[in-house]
Every structure is written in C-alpha cells, then in structure tokens.
Amino acid sequence: MSWCIASSYLLTIPLGDDLPRLIYHLGPRYTGNFQDTSLIKFLTYEASTSLNMFLATIASKQPNSATQSTILKAVKNGFGIPENVISFAVSPLNARQSGPGMSVPINGFTKEFKSKGDVFVVKAACLDTALWKIGGAAVALRLVQVANTQHEVSRALGVLSDGLRNSWQNSEDMEKLRGYEVLADILRSKAQLINVTGFETVFEFLGMNFRCPDLSTVVNTVAYKAIALDFELWSHTKPEIQQMYFEHFSTLLQTSRHQKFNNRQKFAKLGLVRKLLFVLQTDWFQREMVHFVLDALRAAIRSHFSKDDTIKPVVAYLTANLHEDPKGASSPQSPISHIDDTHPQEKAERVLEILISTISIQSYHAQFAAALPLTRVCLLLLGDRPTPSIATQILTLIGMSNTISPSFSRKFQLIGGWSVLKTVLPHCWDPRVSQTSFDILLGRYDQIKKSPGHLP
C-alpha cells in the first residue's frame, strides 16, 4: 500500500464551513500559510471562474447569504489566521532535494519534519514552474513565434496554455506583457498553420470543453476578448476552423449549462452583437461562411436582448443595409476599406428574418416595444420600395403586434401606417405578401407566428 501527501497544514483553531472551498480553489501551486491579505492574486483563471460561478449561484438562490459574504471577505482580506495557531505547515517544496528518508523544514511550532519508514520526498518539476524560472510567458510566446509548421504551432500553443493554466505567476506575467494581444498578433501571420489541434488547444485554455460542450464557459475574459473576438485573425484560417470558431458562440450562449453565467458575467460587456454586425459588412469571410456568422448572431441576439447592446444596433444595421441606395447616392470607399458592398441587402434580409423570428416570442416582443416605437420601426424598415421578402417579414411583425398589443392598430393608424401599406405594397405584391396581408385582415396570428421559420 502506498499513499502521497502534498502541502499539509494543522491548525489549532477550526475554520469556517465555507473556507475549505476557497482553499481547494487556491490549488496545488499555493504553498503559503493563508496569511496573505490578497489571496485573490493566487487564483488561476479557472479557479476564479469556478468560484464566481458558485457565488453567482448562491446569490441567485439566497441573496446576501453568509456563505457568499464569508468567501468574499476571505478573498479580499485573507483568512485572518495568526501565525501562532499554525501547529505545522509542511510542503515538499521546502525540502533541499528529493530522496528517501529526508528531513523537510516546516513552519509552525516545530521547525523540521523528520520522516520515518519508507518515505520518499519528491520535489516536483512542473512545466509551468520551469517556464517561470527560465523567463516566464515571454519564452512560450517566442516558441509560438518561431513555429513554422502546423505541428510546431499546435505544440507551441500547448506549451503556452499548459504554462499558464495552473500558474498564477505566469498568468500575471502574461497580462503585464499584454501577452494575449501579442499572441493574437503572432497568430495572424500563422493563421493558415492553425489546425484542429491548435484551435482546440487555444479554446480549451479560454474555457471551451470539447469533450463535454455543455460544461463550456469563458474562464479568461482578457484573453477571450483579445483572441476569440479577433474576427480578422480567424477569417484567415481554413474553412473547417472558421466553422468551429463560429459554432463555439452557440455552444457558450445556448448549449452550455452555464449559459446564464456566460451571458451575464462574461458577454454582457463584450459587445458581441455589434462585432458580428460589423463582420457582416466586411469582406473578411467568404460567402459560404455567412450562414455560420448568422447562426452566431442569432445566438448573441437571443442571449442578450437589451436596448443598447442589441436592439438599437440591429435596427441601425437594418436601416443602413436593408434597402439599396438610389443611383449615385453611395458613399466613396477608401482604397484600404474592407467594407463589402456586394451583397448588403441579401445579408440584411437574413438579419431581418432573425429579428422577426426573435420578437415573435412574446417576452422579446415586449422588450423590443419598450425600447423603440414599434409602429415607426415597422415603416422605417419597410421603406419605399421593399422586396417581397422584406414586405412579408414586416407584415408578419405588424400582424403579431396587432394581436399581442390591443393598442398597436390605433397607434399605427395615427402615424398613417395603413395608408403607407396601401401605397407601398402594390409594388412588391406576390403570393407571400398576399397571404400575409390576408392573415392580418383575418387575425390568423398562429399562422403568422410560424411564418419566419427560425423559431428554436
């Protein structure tokens, strides 16, 4: 029979019931005596995220609970353990060298731990510790920079992620160097060398779990913003990598069991909807990738349907792109512009479908109506010369609103909405427009609700 022991402590006073959770999250690299008043710096990205998820769950069930306050107090101010209550604190790292039957210096009442019997002291030589000794995060970044093949890039990214994942020292060093921005810059020139292994290595470090996707979350917001939201970087990768890249948004925002935490704690301030709308206006991705961009946009819209972050940007995008400019009215393009003006209306129509299918759900409809004057938005998006597809979508929105809100019809009449429809619709009349118009007249809301065809 054999057993192993790492860092061990014996205190002469009891700890609170909730503090062992914090001790667990400090991880195996922590070898102090819990007397530091700023324990938060010893938490790795994964440990900090896991602890925040636990606290968020507690807060949602029991606001101002004792568990939450105890852990937060310990993180901010330390455990408050005086040195005279530490009977002993022993760690193999305090040993002078590895070997059998060695004595180990310890802290506490006694100053040395003497082993008896078949005991072997091992000073672990871990990658992250070795990386810290020879130069920290800069060494791993240099390995990525000099990599010239797919295999070398994926291995170098593996060294970097393994060196950062469990080491608060290397992680802190990476942030001081602005290392994540540096890494994104390096990867732009090596985008074609990123294979599936390299992609999974990067995104597993950011919090994705490819073995069990429903456990995925964002563990490092700084790195995620610098790398995962650099759309220009991923536009230069291979098509299969681009597809995986856009699919990860849906995993985090819709599939993961931590989707609420991801939405509220991680994505709320990242402006994902605005970024995806900008991507649709560029020529970064090939046309066959637009479908995956739109899937990511749908997930982003429904996960954070707020006035300033989603509703206004989407309506502004549709206003600018849904209708073709009159001849000669297009603005001049810069020679270095990346704006794609080849299919703006086609993309905008698909975004309109996403918006209509989203606000066909009553909770989203209420949020949209509270954020903007719905009657005027309908006429704004309809335009003077809509296509049959646009007219059908706007009529669908009018039909739903007319049924959901008893006051909508009156408000629409006050701004001359019905007269506008009478003037505009004949120019785009087709069987779909005809069907949807009669659905409105006859109040067939159930049929209208299903018409977008994109409900989850």
mmCIF file of N, CA and C in Angstrom, residues 250-373:
data_model
loop_
_atom_site.group_PDB
_atom_site.id
_atom_site.type_symbol
_atom_site.label_atom_id
_atom_site.label_comp_id
_atom_site.label_asym_id
_atom_site.label_seq_id
_atom_site.Cartn_x
_atom_site.Cartn_y
_atom_site.Cartn_z
ATOM 1 N N SER A 250 -22.427 29.610 -30.252
ATOM 2 C CA SER A 250 -23.700 28.968 -29.924
ATOM 3 C C SER A 250 -23.542 28.028 -28.735
ATOM 4 N N THR A 251 -22.395 27.364 -28.660
ATOM 5 C CA THR A 251 -22.154 26.466 -27.524
ATOM 6 C C THR A 251 -22.153 27.239 -26.217
ATOM 7 N N LEU A 252 -21.436 28.354 -26.179
ATOM 8 C CA LEU A 252 -21.338 29.137 -24.948
ATOM 9 C C LEU A 252 -22.651 29.804 -24.576
ATOM 10 N N LEU A 253 -23.393 30.281 -25.581
ATOM 11 C CA LEU A 253 -24.570 31.108 -25.315
ATOM 12 C C LEU A 253 -25.880 30.335 -25.260
ATOM 13 N N GLN A 254 -25.912 29.108 -25.824
ATOM 14 C CA GLN A 254 -27.169 28.372 -25.884
ATOM 15 C C GLN A 254 -27.078 26.940 -25.377
ATOM 16 N N THR A 255 -25.983 26.267 -25.661
ATOM 17 C CA THR A 255 -25.874 24.836 -25.328
ATOM 18 C C THR A 255 -25.365 24.599 -23.917
ATOM 19 N N SER A 256 -24.407 25.398 -23.479
ATOM 20 C CA SER A 256 -23.773 25.186 -22.178
ATOM 21 C C SER A 256 -24.771 25.306 -21.044
ATOM 22 N N ARG A 257 -24.599 24.474 -20.030
ATOM 23 C CA ARG A 257 -25.448 24.584 -18.847
ATOM 24 C C ARG A 257 -25.125 25.851 -18.053
ATOM 25 N N HIS A 258 -23.985 26.471 -18.385
ATOM 26 C CA HIS A 258 -23.595 27.717 -17.720
ATOM 27 C C HIS A 258 -23.931 28.941 -18.582
ATOM 28 N N GLN A 259 -24.899 28.792 -19.476
ATOM 29 C CA GLN A 259 -25.191 29.863 -20.423
ATOM 30 C C GLN A 259 -25.609 31.153 -19.726
ATOM 31 N N LYS A 260 -26.366 31.070 -18.644
ATOM 32 C CA LYS A 260 -26.780 32.282 -17.936
ATOM 33 C C LYS A 260 -25.570 33.006 -17.344
ATOM 34 N N PHE A 261 -24.656 32.242 -16.772
ATOM 35 C CA PHE A 261 -23.428 32.842 -16.236
ATOM 36 C C PHE A 261 -22.613 33.460 -17.358
ATOM 37 N N ASN A 262 -22.485 32.746 -18.477
ATOM 38 C CA ASN A 262 -21.735 33.284 -19.610
ATOM 39 C C ASN A 262 -22.347 34.587 -20.112
ATOM 40 N N ASN A 263 -23.676 34.622 -20.229
ATOM 41 C CA ASN A 263 -24.352 35.804 -20.748
ATOM 42 C C ASN A 263 -24.204 37.000 -19.827
ATOM 43 N N ARG A 264 -24.430 36.779 -18.537
ATOM 44 C CA ARG A 264 -24.460 37.891 -17.588
ATOM 45 C C ARG A 264 -23.080 38.323 -17.122
ATOM 46 N N GLN A 265 -22.189 37.365 -16.910
ATOM 47 C CA GLN A 265 -20.896 37.687 -16.324
ATOM 48 C C GLN A 265 -19.784 37.871 -17.350
ATOM 49 N N LYS A 266 -19.910 37.254 -18.514
ATOM 50 C CA LYS A 266 -18.801 37.268 -19.468
ATOM 51 C C LYS A 266 -19.095 38.082 -20.725
ATOM 52 N N PHE A 267 -20.262 37.896 -21.328
ATOM 53 C CA PHE A 267 -20.547 38.519 -22.624
ATOM 54 C C PHE A 267 -21.261 39.861 -22.521
ATOM 55 N N ALA A 268 -21.760 40.189 -21.348
ATOM 56 C CA ALA A 268 -22.596 41.385 -21.217
ATOM 57 C C ALA A 268 -21.897 42.656 -21.678
ATOM 58 N N LYS A 269 -20.582 42.736 -21.468
ATOM 59 C CA LYS A 269 -19.843 43.959 -21.798
ATOM 60 C C LYS A 269 -18.907 43.806 -22.997
ATOM 61 N N LEU A 270 -19.047 42.708 -23.738
ATOM 62 C CA LEU A 270 -18.131 42.465 -24.857
ATOM 63 C C LEU A 270 -18.659 42.996 -26.186
ATOM 64 N N GLY A 271 -19.932 43.390 -26.250
ATOM 65 C CA GLY A 271 -20.485 43.945 -27.483
ATOM 66 C C GLY A 271 -20.454 42.977 -28.650
ATOM 67 N N LEU A 272 -20.813 41.716 -28.397
ATOM 68 C CA LEU A 272 -20.710 40.682 -29.426
ATOM 69 C C LEU A 272 -21.635 40.962 -30.609
ATOM 70 N N VAL A 273 -22.851 41.428 -30.356
ATOM 71 C CA VAL A 273 -23.792 41.689 -31.448
ATOM 72 C C VAL A 273 -23.233 42.756 -32.388
ATOM 73 N N ARG A 274 -22.714 43.837 -31.846
ATOM 74 C CA ARG A 274 -22.130 44.897 -32.674
ATOM 75 C C ARG A 274 -20.974 44.368 -33.514
ATOM 76 N N LYS A 275 -20.145 43.531 -32.907
ATOM 77 C CA LYS A 275 -18.992 42.990 -33.629
ATOM 78 C C LYS A 275 -19.429 42.080 -34.777
ATOM 79 N N LEU A 276 -20.429 41.248 -34.541
ATOM 80 C CA LEU A 276 -20.902 40.351 -35.595
ATOM 81 C C LEU A 276 -21.589 41.127 -36.718
ATOM 82 N N LEU A 277 -22.305 42.172 -36.381
ATOM 83 C CA LEU A 277 -22.921 43.011 -37.414
ATOM 84 C C LEU A 277 -21.849 43.698 -38.262
ATOM 85 N N PHE A 278 -20.761 44.095 -37.624
ATOM 86 C CA PHE A 278 -19.659 44.684 -38.386
ATOM 87 C C PHE A 278 -19.029 43.660 -39.319
ATOM 88 N N VAL A 279 -18.868 42.427 -38.822
ATOM 89 C CA VAL A 279 -18.290 41.367 -39.644
ATOM 90 C C VAL A 279 -19.123 41.156 -40.902
ATOM 91 N N LEU A 280 -20.446 41.230 -40.782
ATOM 92 C CA LEU A 280 -21.322 41.047 -41.945
ATOM 93 C C LEU A 280 -21.099 42.136 -42.996
ATOM 94 N N GLN A 281 -20.560 43.268 -42.586
ATOM 95 C CA GLN A 281 -20.343 44.374 -43.519
ATOM 96 C C GLN A 281 -18.929 44.383 -44.110
ATOM 97 N N THR A 282 -18.121 43.403 -43.735
ATOM 98 C CA THR A 282 -16.761 43.315 -44.254
ATOM 99 C C THR A 282 -16.645 42.199 -45.280
ATOM 100 N N ASP A 283 -15.477 42.129 -45.913
ATOM 101 C CA ASP A 283 -15.203 41.043 -46.853
ATOM 102 C C ASP A 283 -14.247 40.013 -46.259
ATOM 103 N N TRP A 284 -14.209 39.955 -44.923
ATOM 104 C CA TRP A 284 -13.273 39.049 -44.266
ATOM 105 C C TRP A 284 -13.582 37.583 -44.545
ATOM 106 N N PHE A 285 -14.848 37.208 -44.501
ATOM 107 C CA PHE A 285 -15.220 35.807 -44.644
ATOM 108 C C PHE A 285 -15.890 35.578 -46.001
ATOM 109 N N GLN A 286 -15.636 34.407 -46.563
ATOM 110 C CA GLN A 286 -16.241 34.048 -47.835
ATOM 111 C C GLN A 286 -17.755 33.890 -47.683
ATOM 112 N N ARG A 287 -18.450 33.940 -48.802
ATOM 113 C CA ARG A 287 -19.914 33.937 -48.780
ATOM 114 C C ARG A 287 -20.472 32.670 -48.136
ATOM 115 N N GLU A 288 -19.774 31.544 -48.303
ATOM 116 C CA GLU A 288 -20.290 30.296 -47.730
ATOM 117 C C GLU A 288 -20.201 30.278 -46.199
ATOM 118 N N MET A 289 -19.467 31.229 -45.622
ATOM 119 C CA MET A 289 -19.353 31.301 -44.171
ATOM 120 C C MET A 289 -20.428 32.186 -43.545
ATOM 121 N N VAL A 290 -21.171 32.945 -44.371
ATOM 122 C CA VAL A 290 -22.162 33.885 -43.848
ATOM 123 C C VAL A 290 -23.213 33.155 -43.017
ATOM 124 N N HIS A 291 -23.576 31.949 -43.424
ATOM 125 C CA HIS A 291 -24.570 31.171 -42.673
ATOM 126 C C HIS A 291 -24.122 30.963 -41.228
ATOM 127 N N PHE A 292 -22.845 30.669 -41.015
ATOM 128 C CA PHE A 292 -22.338 30.428 -39.665
ATOM 129 C C PHE A 292 -22.242 31.732 -38.875
ATOM 130 N N VAL A 293 -21.925 32.843 -39.564
ATOM 131 C CA VAL A 293 -21.923 34.145 -38.904
ATOM 132 C C VAL A 293 -23.321 34.468 -38.394
ATOM 133 N N LEU A 294 -24.334 34.197 -39.231
ATOM 134 C CA LEU A 294 -25.715 34.484 -38.849
ATOM 135 C C LEU A 294 -26.184 33.593 -37.703
ATOM 136 N N ASP A 295 -25.745 32.348 -37.672
ATOM 137 C CA ASP A 295 -26.089 31.471 -36.550
ATOM 138 C C ASP A 295 -25.519 32.015 -35.241
ATOM 139 N N ALA A 296 -24.276 32.493 -35.308
ATOM 140 C CA ALA A 296 -23.660 33.096 -34.121
ATOM 141 C C ALA A 296 -24.404 34.368 -33.716
ATOM 142 N N LEU A 297 -24.806 35.165 -34.710
ATOM 143 C CA LEU A 297 -25.550 36.393 -34.431
ATOM 144 C C LEU A 297 -26.888 36.078 -33.775
ATOM 145 N N ARG A 298 -27.580 35.047 -34.262
ATOM 146 C CA ARG A 298 -28.866 34.657 -33.670
ATOM 147 C C ARG A 298 -28.682 34.302 -32.195
ATOM 148 N N ALA A 299 -27.650 33.538 -31.899
ATOM 149 C CA ALA A 299 -27.387 33.148 -30.510
ATOM 150 C C ALA A 299 -27.077 34.372 -29.652
ATOM 151 N N ALA A 300 -26.286 35.298 -30.199
ATOM 152 C CA ALA A 300 -25.920 36.502 -29.447
ATOM 153 C C ALA A 300 -27.125 37.393 -29.195
ATOM 154 N N ILE A 301 -27.989 37.552 -30.198
ATOM 155 C CA ILE A 301 -29.177 38.402 -30.051
ATOM 156 C C ILE A 301 -30.101 37.858 -28.972
ATOM 157 N N ARG A 302 -30.353 36.575 -28.998
ATOM 158 C CA ARG A 302 -31.317 35.994 -28.064
ATOM 159 C C ARG A 302 -30.761 35.847 -26.655
ATOM 160 N N SER A 303 -29.457 35.807 -26.519
ATOM 161 C CA SER A 303 -28.876 35.654 -25.190
ATOM 162 C C SER A 303 -28.806 36.975 -24.438
ATOM 163 N N HIS A 304 -28.736 38.083 -25.176
ATOM 164 C CA HIS A 304 -28.604 39.391 -24.506
ATOM 165 C C HIS A 304 -29.419 40.419 -25.287
ATOM 166 N N PHE A 305 -30.731 40.326 -25.170
ATOM 167 C CA PHE A 305 -31.648 41.159 -25.953
ATOM 168 C C PHE A 305 -31.929 42.452 -25.188
ATOM 169 N N SER A 306 -30.946 43.345 -25.161
ATOM 170 C CA SER A 306 -31.093 44.609 -24.451
ATOM 171 C C SER A 306 -31.196 45.766 -25.439
ATOM 172 N N LYS A 307 -31.653 46.900 -24.943
ATOM 173 C CA LYS A 307 -31.892 48.062 -25.803
ATOM 174 C C LYS A 307 -30.611 48.564 -26.461
ATOM 175 N N ASP A 308 -29.583 48.841 -25.645
ATOM 176 C CA ASP A 308 -28.371 49.473 -26.165
ATOM 177 C C ASP A 308 -27.406 48.501 -26.830
ATOM 178 N N ASP A 309 -27.362 47.263 -26.339
ATOM 179 C CA ASP A 309 -26.383 46.308 -26.858
ATOM 180 C C ASP A 309 -26.885 45.491 -28.038
ATOM 181 N N THR A 310 -28.200 45.396 -28.195
ATOM 182 C CA THR A 310 -28.742 44.533 -29.251
ATOM 183 C C THR A 310 -29.783 45.229 -30.118
ATOM 184 N N ILE A 311 -30.848 45.727 -29.509
ATOM 185 C CA ILE A 311 -31.984 46.227 -30.287
ATOM 186 C C ILE A 311 -31.587 47.410 -31.168
ATOM 187 N N LYS A 312 -30.987 48.430 -30.582
ATOM 188 C CA LYS A 312 -30.602 49.603 -31.365
ATOM 189 C C LYS A 312 -29.564 49.278 -32.443
ATOM 190 N N PRO A 313 -28.506 48.521 -32.130
ATOM 191 C CA PRO A 313 -27.532 48.186 -33.187
ATOM 192 C C PRO A 313 -28.144 47.406 -34.344
ATOM 193 N N VAL A 314 -29.036 46.463 -34.048
ATOM 194 C CA VAL A 314 -29.647 45.658 -35.112
ATOM 195 C C VAL A 314 -30.533 46.536 -35.993
ATOM 196 N N VAL A 315 -31.356 47.387 -35.382
ATOM 197 C CA VAL A 315 -32.226 48.268 -36.170
ATOM 198 C C VAL A 315 -31.401 49.244 -36.992
ATOM 199 N N ALA A 316 -30.318 49.765 -36.427
ATOM 200 C CA ALA A 316 -29.448 50.680 -37.174
ATOM 201 C C ALA A 316 -28.809 49.980 -38.373
ATOM 202 N N TYR A 317 -28.368 48.736 -38.166
ATOM 203 C CA TYR A 317 -27.782 47.958 -39.267
ATOM 204 C C TYR A 317 -28.806 47.735 -40.371
ATOM 205 N N LEU A 318 -30.024 47.350 -39.992
ATOM 206 C CA LEU A 318 -31.064 47.096 -40.981
ATOM 207 C C LEU A 318 -31.438 48.372 -41.730
ATOM 208 N N THR A 319 -31.503 49.482 -41.027
ATOM 209 C CA THR A 319 -31.829 50.749 -41.672
ATOM 210 C C THR A 319 -30.805 51.109 -42.740
ATOM 211 N N ALA A 320 -29.547 50.819 -42.463
ATOM 212 C CA ALA A 320 -28.475 51.188 -43.389
ATOM 213 C C ALA A 320 -28.305 50.212 -44.547
ATOM 214 N N ASN A 321 -28.733 48.975 -44.384
ATOM 215 C CA ASN A 321 -28.411 47.955 -45.387
ATOM 216 C C ASN A 321 -29.599 47.247 -46.015
ATOM 217 N N LEU A 322 -30.786 47.454 -45.464
ATOM 218 C CA LEU A 322 -31.934 46.668 -45.918
ATOM 219 C C LEU A 322 -32.436 47.103 -47.292
ATOM 220 N N HIS A 323 -32.215 48.364 -47.649
ATOM 221 C CA HIS A 323 -32.698 48.879 -48.926
ATOM 222 C C HIS A 323 -31.536 49.415 -49.746
ATOM 223 N N GLU A 324 -31.558 49.158 -51.037
ATOM 224 C CA GLU A 324 -30.499 49.623 -51.917
ATOM 225 C C GLU A 324 -30.540 51.136 -52.017
ATOM 226 N N ASP A 325 -29.313 51.742 -52.044
ATOM 227 C CA ASP A 325 -29.222 53.186 -52.179
ATOM 228 C C ASP A 325 -29.661 53.606 -53.575
ATOM 229 N N PRO A 326 -30.240 54.799 -53.694
ATOM 230 C CA PRO A 326 -30.551 55.313 -55.021
ATOM 231 C C PRO A 326 -29.284 55.441 -55.848
ATOM 232 N N LYS A 327 -29.412 55.438 -57.153
ATOM 233 C CA LYS A 327 -28.253 55.532 -58.025
ATOM 234 C C LYS A 327 -27.482 56.812 -57.753
ATOM 235 N N GLY A 328 -26.188 56.621 -57.564
ATOM 236 C CA GLY A 328 -25.324 57.776 -57.345
ATOM 237 C C GLY A 328 -25.268 58.229 -55.907
ATOM 238 N N ALA A 329 -25.979 57.560 -55.002
ATOM 239 C CA ALA A 329 -26.012 58.006 -53.612
ATOM 240 C C ALA A 329 -25.034 57.264 -52.726
ATOM 241 N N SER A 330 -24.306 56.312 -53.281
ATOM 242 C CA SER A 330 -23.375 55.536 -52.471
ATOM 243 C C SER A 330 -22.204 56.402 -52.053
ATOM 244 N N SER A 331 -21.716 56.167 -50.845
ATOM 245 C CA SER A 331 -20.599 56.943 -50.318
ATOM 246 C C SER A 331 -19.292 56.408 -50.877
ATOM 247 N N PRO A 332 -18.274 57.276 -51.042
ATOM 248 C CA PRO A 332 -16.996 56.818 -51.588
ATOM 249 C C PRO A 332 -16.295 55.861 -50.644
ATOM 250 N N GLN A 333 -15.598 54.894 -51.212
ATOM 251 C CA GLN A 333 -14.884 53.899 -50.425
ATOM 252 C C GLN A 333 -13.397 54.234 -50.362
ATOM 253 N N SER A 334 -12.802 54.034 -49.209
ATOM 254 C CA SER A 334 -11.362 54.221 -49.070
ATOM 255 C C SER A 334 -10.635 53.114 -49.820
ATOM 256 N N PRO A 335 -9.448 53.402 -50.380
ATOM 257 C CA PRO A 335 -8.683 52.354 -51.080
ATOM 258 C C PRO A 335 -8.350 51.165 -50.196
ATOM 259 N N ILE A 336 -8.289 51.382 -48.860
ATOM 260 C CA ILE A 336 -7.927 50.285 -47.955
ATOM 261 C C ILE A 336 -9.153 49.781 -47.190
ATOM 262 N N SER A 337 -10.351 50.182 -47.639
ATOM 263 C CA SER A 337 -11.573 49.774 -46.943
ATOM 264 C C SER A 337 -11.817 48.281 -47.103
ATOM 265 N N HIS A 338 -12.308 47.664 -46.020
ATOM 266 C CA HIS A 338 -12.667 46.243 -46.058
ATOM 267 C C HIS A 338 -14.183 46.070 -46.102
ATOM 268 N N ILE A 339 -14.933 47.158 -46.326
ATOM 269 C CA ILE A 339 -16.382 47.062 -46.353
ATOM 270 C C ILE A 339 -16.824 46.337 -47.622
ATOM 271 N N ASP A 340 -17.674 45.341 -47.448
ATOM 272 C CA ASP A 340 -18.168 44.541 -48.562
ATOM 273 C C ASP A 340 -19.523 45.084 -49.002
ATOM 274 N N ASP A 341 -19.580 45.647 -50.217
ATOM 275 C CA ASP A 341 -20.831 46.209 -50.701
ATOM 276 C C ASP A 341 -21.431 45.370 -51.828
ATOM 277 N N THR A 342 -21.071 44.081 -51.875
ATOM 278 C CA THR A 342 -21.557 43.226 -52.967
ATOM 279 C C THR A 342 -22.941 42.641 -52.683
ATOM 280 N N HIS A 343 -23.201 42.237 -51.420
ATOM 281 C CA HIS A 343 -24.497 41.624 -51.110
ATOM 282 C C HIS A 343 -25.064 42.182 -49.798
ATOM 283 N N PRO A 344 -25.066 43.486 -49.586
ATOM 284 C CA PRO A 344 -25.534 44.008 -48.294
ATOM 285 C C PRO A 344 -27.009 43.754 -48.041
ATOM 286 N N GLN A 345 -27.844 43.885 -49.080
ATOM 287 C CA GLN A 345 -29.278 43.706 -48.885
ATOM 288 C C GLN A 345 -29.625 42.251 -48.581
ATOM 289 N N GLU A 346 -28.957 41.336 -49.252
ATOM 290 C CA GLU A 346 -29.208 39.911 -49.018
ATOM 291 C C GLU A 346 -28.890 39.532 -47.573
ATOM 292 N N LYS A 347 -27.750 40.030 -47.066
ATOM 293 C CA LYS A 347 -27.388 39.748 -45.673
ATOM 294 C C LYS A 347 -28.374 40.412 -44.721
ATOM 295 N N ALA A 348 -28.766 41.652 -45.033
ATOM 296 C CA ALA A 348 -29.678 42.377 -44.155
ATOM 297 C C ALA A 348 -31.038 41.688 -44.085
ATOM 298 N N GLU A 349 -31.501 41.125 -45.186
ATOM 299 C CA GLU A 349 -32.778 40.417 -45.176
ATOM 300 C C GLU A 349 -32.732 39.203 -44.256
ATOM 301 N N ARG A 350 -31.589 38.552 -44.218
ATOM 302 C CA ARG A 350 -31.448 37.386 -43.336
ATOM 303 C C ARG A 350 -31.368 37.816 -41.870
ATOM 304 N N VAL A 351 -30.743 38.976 -41.631
ATOM 305 C CA VAL A 351 -30.736 39.505 -40.263
ATOM 306 C C VAL A 351 -32.151 39.908 -39.854
ATOM 307 N N LEU A 352 -32.914 40.478 -40.790
ATOM 308 C CA LEU A 352 -34.302 40.832 -40.507
ATOM 309 C C LEU A 352 -35.107 39.585 -40.138
ATOM 310 N N GLU A 353 -34.893 38.485 -40.836
ATOM 311 C CA GLU A 353 -35.581 37.235 -40.502
ATOM 312 C C GLU A 353 -35.265 36.806 -39.068
ATOM 313 N N ILE A 354 -33.989 36.958 -38.685
ATOM 314 C CA ILE A 354 -33.602 36.596 -37.313
ATOM 315 C C ILE A 354 -34.313 37.486 -36.313
ATOM 316 N N LEU A 355 -34.364 38.785 -36.587
ATOM 317 C CA LEU A 355 -35.025 39.716 -35.668
ATOM 318 C C LEU A 355 -36.513 39.399 -35.543
ATOM 319 N N ILE A 356 -37.189 39.179 -36.672
ATOM 320 C CA ILE A 356 -38.631 38.910 -36.633
ATOM 321 C C ILE A 356 -38.917 37.596 -35.915
ATOM 322 N N SER A 357 -38.100 36.582 -36.181
ATOM 323 C CA SER A 357 -38.322 35.298 -35.511
ATOM 324 C C SER A 357 -38.077 35.416 -34.010
ATOM 325 N N THR A 358 -37.180 36.317 -33.623
ATOM 326 C CA THR A 358 -36.901 36.506 -32.198
ATOM 327 C C THR A 358 -38.051 37.226 -31.503
ATOM 328 N N ILE A 359 -38.520 38.321 -32.093
ATOM 329 C CA ILE A 359 -39.567 39.084 -31.411
ATOM 330 C C ILE A 359 -40.957 38.490 -31.643
ATOM 331 N N SER A 360 -41.028 37.364 -32.356
ATOM 332 C CA SER A 360 -42.290 36.634 -32.396
ATOM 333 C C SER A 360 -42.543 35.930 -31.072
ATOM 334 N N ILE A 361 -41.522 35.839 -30.245
ATOM 335 C CA ILE A 361 -41.657 35.331 -28.883
ATOM 336 C C ILE A 361 -42.078 36.508 -28.002
ATOM 337 N N GLN A 362 -43.137 36.357 -27.254
ATOM 338 C CA GLN A 362 -43.777 37.496 -26.602
ATOM 339 C C GLN A 362 -42.856 38.244 -25.647
ATOM 340 N N SER A 363 -41.996 37.555 -24.929
ATOM 341 C CA SER A 363 -41.099 38.245 -23.993
ATOM 342 C C SER A 363 -40.144 39.167 -24.737
ATOM 343 N N TYR A 364 -39.614 38.695 -25.867
ATOM 344 C CA TYR A 364 -38.736 39.545 -26.670
ATOM 345 C C TYR A 364 -39.526 40.685 -27.309
ATOM 346 N N HIS A 365 -40.760 40.399 -27.722
ATOM 347 C CA HIS A 365 -41.602 41.432 -28.332
ATOM 348 C C HIS A 365 -41.838 42.571 -27.343
ATOM 349 N N ALA A 366 -42.099 42.240 -26.090
ATOM 350 C CA ALA A 366 -42.324 43.263 -25.070
ATOM 351 C C ALA A 366 -41.076 44.114 -24.860
ATOM 352 N N GLN A 367 -39.905 43.478 -24.845
ATOM 353 C CA GLN A 367 -38.655 44.227 -24.685
ATOM 354 C C GLN A 367 -38.422 45.164 -25.864
ATOM 355 N N PHE A 368 -38.693 44.679 -27.059
ATOM 356 C CA PHE A 368 -38.484 45.498 -28.254
ATOM 357 C C PHE A 368 -39.436 46.691 -28.251
ATOM 358 N N ALA A 369 -40.698 46.459 -27.931
ATOM 359 C CA ALA A 369 -41.689 47.536 -27.917
ATOM 360 C C ALA A 369 -41.386 48.573 -26.845
ATOM 361 N N ALA A 370 -40.778 48.143 -25.737
ATOM 362 C CA ALA A 370 -40.415 49.081 -24.680
ATOM 363 C C ALA A 370 -39.183 49.906 -25.045
ATOM 364 N N ALA A 371 -38.347 49.360 -25.921
ATOM 365 C CA ALA A 371 -37.099 50.043 -26.273
ATOM 366 C C ALA A 371 -37.288 51.072 -27.382
ATOM 367 N N LEU A 372 -38.122 50.752 -28.384
ATOM 368 C CA LEU A 372 -38.294 51.621 -29.545
ATOM 369 C C LEU A 372 -39.768 51.718 -29.913
ATOM 370 N N PRO A 373 -40.185 52.822 -30.578
ATOM 371 C CA PRO A 373 -41.578 52.923 -31.052
ATOM 372 C C PRO A 373 -41.814 51.941 -32.192
#
